[in-house]
XYZ file of C-alpha atoms in Angstrom:
355
model
C 34.181 20.897 28.852
C 31.402 23.104 30.329
C 28.310 20.995 30.349
C 26.334 23.273 28.251
C 28.756 22.619 24.893
C 27.675 18.731 25.343
C 24.877 19.002 23.088
C 23.641 20.716 20.029
C 19.989 20.681 18.932
C 19.479 21.537 15.080
C 16.363 22.623 13.274
C 14.959 20.294 10.494
C 16.281 22.074 8.084
C 19.609 22.702 9.048
C 19.713 18.695 10.048
C 18.982 18.403 5.789
C 21.225 20.731 4.949
C 24.475 19.173 7.248
C 23.314 15.699 5.961
C 23.529 16.614 2.153
C 26.708 18.046 2.866
C 28.075 15.370 4.463
C 27.350 13.256 0.777
C 28.522 15.353 -1.132
C 31.658 13.962 -3.700
C 33.665 16.897 -3.301
C 33.629 18.703 0.158
C 36.497 20.265 2.104
C 37.641 17.956 4.725
C 37.155 20.522 7.613
C 34.047 21.469 6.373
C 33.156 18.248 6.518
C 34.191 17.163 9.710
C 32.616 20.697 11.102
C 29.343 19.514 9.479
C 29.691 15.633 11.281
C 30.476 17.146 14.411
C 27.323 19.049 14.894
C 25.185 16.060 13.187
C 26.601 13.510 15.706
C 26.227 16.436 18.846
C 22.311 16.381 17.579
C 21.856 12.786 17.684
C 22.779 13.157 21.307
C 26.529 12.388 21.729
C 28.748 13.925 23.890
C 31.227 16.463 23.027
C 34.264 13.922 24.922
C 33.180 11.310 22.223
C 32.582 13.566 19.129
C 36.365 14.932 19.521
C 37.692 11.192 19.956
C 35.629 10.196 16.762
C 36.876 13.228 14.668
C 40.473 13.511 16.315
C 39.495 17.400 17.366
C 40.582 19.246 20.351
C 37.547 20.400 23.039
C 38.756 23.707 22.611
C 38.177 23.418 18.982
C 35.178 21.909 19.387
C 34.096 25.159 21.736
C 35.349 27.356 18.775
C 32.712 25.766 16.288
C 30.030 26.264 18.697
C 30.028 30.028 19.209
C 31.235 30.481 15.484
C 28.072 28.279 14.554
C 25.620 30.123 17.140
C 26.579 33.537 15.382
C 27.202 32.627 11.477
C 24.450 29.638 11.166
C 25.015 27.579 8.023
C 27.110 30.385 6.379
C 29.824 29.173 9.064
C 29.696 25.724 6.899
C 30.207 27.957 3.153
C 25.979 27.343 3.162
C 25.512 31.103 2.209
C 22.322 30.719 0.831
C 20.520 27.541 1.934
C 17.069 28.652 0.887
C 18.075 28.474 -3.223
C 20.236 25.268 -2.388
C 17.739 23.495 -0.807
C 14.990 24.681 -3.025
C 12.039 26.777 -2.355
C 10.039 23.822 -0.281
C 9.608 24.318 3.339
C 10.150 20.550 5.431
C 6.693 20.080 5.319
C 6.135 20.405 1.930
C 9.084 18.303 1.319
C 7.491 15.621 3.659
C 4.294 16.194 1.725
C 6.168 15.272 -1.661
C 7.835 12.185 -0.594
C 4.444 11.183 0.884
C 2.338 11.553 -2.262
C 5.190 9.897 -4.772
C 5.620 6.732 -2.286
C 2.298 6.340 -2.626
C 1.917 7.445 -6.428
C 5.615 6.844 -8.152
C 6.327 9.835 -10.813
C 7.346 8.473 -14.088
C 9.240 11.396 -14.885
C 10.362 14.632 -13.688
C 7.666 16.218 -15.383
C 4.840 15.316 -12.897
C 6.927 16.118 -10.130
C 7.086 19.678 -11.265
C 3.461 19.844 -12.060
C 2.550 18.572 -8.289
C 4.927 20.527 -7.355
C 3.408 23.856 -9.141
C -0.058 22.495 -8.363
C 0.048 21.700 -4.432
C 3.207 24.084 -3.406
C 2.681 27.173 -5.836
C 6.283 26.825 -6.715
C 7.769 26.516 -10.079
C 10.742 24.087 -10.490
C 12.644 23.281 -13.758
C 13.108 19.923 -14.878
C 16.668 19.593 -13.692
C 15.698 21.260 -10.312
C 12.975 18.355 -9.934
C 15.145 15.669 -10.597
C 17.353 16.905 -7.741
C 14.557 17.290 -5.377
C 13.881 14.073 -6.046
C 17.346 12.699 -5.488
C 17.501 14.912 -1.960
C 14.294 13.164 -0.801
C 15.958 9.541 -0.982
C 14.366 8.435 -4.573
C 16.376 7.056 -7.694
C 15.534 7.158 -11.237
C 15.013 3.518 -12.536
C 12.813 0.763 -13.938
C 10.849 -1.588 -11.472
C 11.589 -5.127 -11.576
C 9.079 -7.093 -14.281
C 7.709 -9.854 -12.263
C 5.240 -12.707 -13.224
C 1.975 -12.066 -12.084
C 0.681 -15.430 -10.941
C 4.019 -16.827 -9.713
C 3.124 -19.557 -6.858
C 5.688 -19.105 -3.954
C 5.589 -22.924 -2.770
C 5.956 -24.683 -6.317
C 8.996 -22.673 -6.621
C 10.254 -23.557 -3.309
C 9.638 -27.107 -4.407
C 11.009 -26.689 -7.610
C 14.565 -25.540 -6.199
C 14.451 -28.240 -3.573
C 13.919 -30.626 -6.167
C 16.814 -29.636 -8.286
C 19.352 -29.483 -5.350
C 18.042 -32.949 -4.595
C 18.707 -34.005 -8.630
C 22.325 -32.045 -8.147
C 23.420 -33.535 -5.293
C 22.839 -37.073 -5.996
C 23.946 -36.796 -9.798
C 26.268 -39.433 -11.373
C 29.438 -39.180 -12.733
C 27.983 -40.283 -16.430
C 24.412 -37.990 -16.170
C 24.324 -34.170 -17.240
C 21.639 -31.628 -16.818
C 20.785 -28.838 -19.031
C 18.145 -26.155 -19.496
C 16.617 -25.667 -22.588
C 14.172 -22.724 -24.472
C 13.274 -21.230 -27.367
C 14.473 -17.807 -28.505
C 13.442 -15.698 -31.698
C 16.131 -12.605 -32.533
C 14.418 -10.377 -34.830
C 16.509 -8.937 -37.587
C 15.936 -4.708 -36.355
C 18.574 -2.612 -34.913
C 18.172 -2.122 -31.085
C 19.244 1.043 -29.472
C 21.404 0.740 -26.431
C 22.928 2.700 -23.897
C 26.612 3.514 -24.324
C 29.215 5.972 -24.301
C 29.519 8.404 -26.762
C 31.593 11.655 -27.440
C 29.768 14.348 -25.821
C 28.265 16.887 -28.123
C 27.937 14.412 -30.759
C 24.828 12.773 -32.475
C 24.695 9.523 -32.501
C 22.208 7.388 -34.319
C 21.548 3.626 -35.590
C 20.392 2.815 -38.958
C 16.793 1.204 -39.101
C 16.237 -1.666 -40.722
C 13.444 -2.582 -42.573
C 10.802 -5.708 -42.029
C 10.492 -8.027 -39.350
C 12.288 -11.621 -40.354
C 13.259 -13.893 -37.338
C 15.296 -16.396 -36.577
C 14.089 -19.718 -34.375
C 16.016 -21.081 -32.317
C 15.977 -23.761 -29.826
C 18.549 -24.475 -27.431
C 19.944 -26.213 -24.332
C 22.972 -25.303 -22.163
C 25.109 -27.142 -19.812
C 25.828 -25.073 -16.911
C 28.872 -27.035 -15.843
C 30.621 -26.819 -19.494
C 28.557 -23.975 -21.366
C 27.960 -26.534 -23.999
C 25.064 -25.417 -26.145
C 23.217 -27.421 -28.384
C 20.736 -26.057 -30.677
C 18.407 -26.707 -33.740
C 16.840 -23.853 -35.884
C 13.502 -23.886 -38.016
C 10.636 -22.120 -39.497
C 8.755 -22.648 -36.289
C 9.333 -23.877 -32.581
C 7.013 -26.877 -31.950
C 7.320 -30.781 -31.163
C 9.096 -31.404 -34.319
C 12.021 -28.642 -33.779
C 11.871 -30.221 -29.663
C 12.465 -33.761 -30.946
C 15.413 -32.843 -33.175
C 17.032 -30.614 -30.519
C 16.725 -33.853 -27.870
C 17.940 -36.231 -30.504
C 20.869 -33.938 -30.874
C 21.924 -34.003 -27.140
C 21.999 -37.829 -27.401
C 24.225 -37.821 -30.201
C 26.643 -35.264 -28.992
C 26.472 -36.833 -25.666
C 26.507 -40.554 -26.238
C 28.557 -41.619 -22.734
C 26.065 -39.744 -20.635
C 23.170 -42.832 -19.558
C 20.752 -39.813 -18.589
C 20.435 -36.517 -19.685
C 17.767 -34.744 -17.639
C 16.552 -31.747 -19.729
C 14.853 -28.820 -18.007
C 11.965 -27.125 -19.947
C 8.916 -24.426 -19.558
C 5.190 -25.446 -19.814
C 4.915 -24.256 -23.937
C 2.197 -26.880 -25.447
C 4.394 -28.502 -27.823
C 6.660 -30.167 -24.572
C 3.655 -31.800 -23.939
C 2.313 -32.847 -27.365
C 1.459 -36.301 -27.918
C 3.382 -36.905 -30.593
C 6.422 -36.385 -28.654
C 5.508 -38.853 -26.122
C 6.216 -42.123 -27.944
C 9.600 -40.856 -28.747
C 9.674 -39.997 -24.737
C 8.735 -43.328 -23.875
C 11.152 -45.543 -25.791
C 13.048 -47.688 -23.609
C 16.694 -46.600 -24.973
C 15.984 -43.025 -24.309
C 18.091 -41.419 -22.385
C 16.662 -37.827 -22.116
C 14.358 -37.380 -19.298
C 12.107 -34.039 -19.354
C 11.633 -31.976 -16.229
C 9.124 -28.948 -16.004
C 9.673 -25.814 -14.466
C 6.572 -24.139 -12.677
C 4.359 -21.923 -14.339
C 5.279 -18.443 -14.176
C 8.721 -19.260 -13.473
C 11.282 -17.636 -16.079
C 14.112 -16.489 -13.317
C 14.053 -20.593 -12.825
C 15.416 -20.949 -16.451
C 19.611 -19.696 -16.277
C 18.909 -19.911 -20.318
C 16.695 -16.845 -20.439
C 19.600 -14.738 -19.149
C 22.164 -16.498 -21.661
C 19.500 -14.637 -24.406
C 19.847 -11.166 -22.929
C 23.699 -12.030 -22.680
C 23.420 -12.910 -26.963
C 21.334 -9.992 -27.055
C 23.919 -7.326 -25.792
C 26.605 -8.788 -27.448
C 24.844 -9.173 -30.974
C 22.328 -7.016 -31.489
C 22.812 -4.079 -29.161
C 23.963 -0.843 -31.029
C 24.693 -2.917 -34.318
C 23.157 -2.573 -37.659
C 23.282 -5.819 -39.848
C 22.279 -4.355 -43.472
C 20.541 -8.055 -44.416
C 18.611 -10.737 -43.042
C 21.804 -13.602 -43.800
C 24.424 -10.849 -41.972
C 21.944 -10.983 -39.108
C 22.090 -15.233 -39.421
C 25.859 -14.965 -39.302
C 26.202 -12.988 -36.577
C 23.503 -14.900 -33.643
C 25.237 -18.202 -34.861
C 28.575 -16.744 -34.806
C 28.027 -16.243 -31.132
C 26.606 -19.442 -30.439
C 29.531 -21.551 -32.231
C 32.474 -18.918 -31.609
C 31.937 -16.304 -29.243
C 30.315 -18.943 -26.607
C 32.572 -21.942 -26.367
C 35.529 -19.193 -26.255
C 34.178 -17.026 -23.681
C 32.089 -19.006 -21.291
C 33.787 -17.938 -18.282
C 33.046 -14.930 -18.499
C 28.947 -15.376 -19.209
C 28.825 -17.894 -16.378
C 28.030 -15.440 -13.514
C 25.198 -13.936 -15.407
C 23.366 -17.986 -16.454
C 23.654 -19.647 -13.131
C 21.600 -22.009 -10.851
C 21.723 -19.474 -7.682
C 17.790 -20.119 -7.508
C 15.889 -17.989 -5.322
C 11.997 -17.607 -4.654
C 10.256 -14.838 -6.095
C 7.796 -12.774 -3.737
C 5.266 -9.725 -4.499
C 5.624 -9.566 -1.140
C 8.939 -8.529 -1.062
C 8.375 -5.339 -3.461
C 6.283 -2.448 -3.477
C 4.348 -3.359 -6.428
C 2.726 -0.503 -8.932
C-alpha cells in the first residue's frame, strides 16, 4: 500500500459529522464502516491496522480515499451537512459549549435566546435541544445535596456503623428510624400513556396529612411504626416501646435516628436510661439524610401509593398508606431491598459541579 494513503486529515466539521454518524442508532453498516475507517485514519492509525480492525481489503480503502477526495461528506450520504449540523460554525459551537458549561441553561428557550443574541442564528426549541445533545449536554435535574455535610463526620459514622455490624451478636438487631408526613393530595408523575391522548389526574382539596414514625430492619424488612397527631418525644417513646415488645428475644436493639429535637428531649432520657432498656439510640451526622436508608423507603412508598393516584377521601388515602406498610412491604420486600440499603458512601461537594 502506498505511503500517501496511510493517514487522513479531516477538518473539524468533517470530524464532527462523522462522529455523529457513528453514534446514530440506525445507520447502514457499510456507511458506518466507511465513517469509522476515516476517523481511525484521522486519529493516526495506519492503513494496515484500519483494514484489520474493519475487515476490509487495502484496495477497498484506497477506493474509499479517492471517492472521499472527490465527493466529500456526500460520500457518506451527508448531502446537506450544513443543515444537519445546524447554522453554527465550529468556533461558535465551542463558544456555546463553553457558555452553557459555565452557566447551565434551564430550558431550550434560553439556548435559543443566547444563540440568537451571540451568533445571530434563529433556532427552534427542538433544534436547540438537538444542538445541546450534539455538544455533549443532557437534560436532567441536578442532585440535591446537603449544603453543610461534614465529610469527616460522615466517614466516622460509616466506620462506626461497620464496626457495630461486624461485631453484632445473634440476639441483637439494627433498625433505622425516621418520620414521614404523607399529605392527602394527588401527585402527578411520569408514566407511559397513549400517544395523542390528553391525560389528567384529579386534584384533591385540603391538606390533611398523616404523621408516621417508623423503624426499618434492613435484614428482614420488618417495619415498626406508630401514628400520631404530631411527631414528638411521646410518639418516639411509643415507637421504641413497640420495637421492644415485638422483639422480645433481642438483648439489644440499635436504633439509628437523625438529630430531630424530640430524639434529644429531656422527658425521653429517664426512659432511655432505665437499666432494663434494650433500645440504644445512635445518632446520624447532621445534614446527612443519605445515611438513613429509611428515607429511600419513603420514596418507594410514594411511588407505589401516591404517584398518579387519586383518593377521593382522606380515609381512602390513609387506608392505602397503611396497606402499603402492613401488606405490600412484607409481601414484596425483595423488590425494594436494592433501593433501601446500607451501601453508604461519603458525599462530597467536591465531586460535583455546584450551581
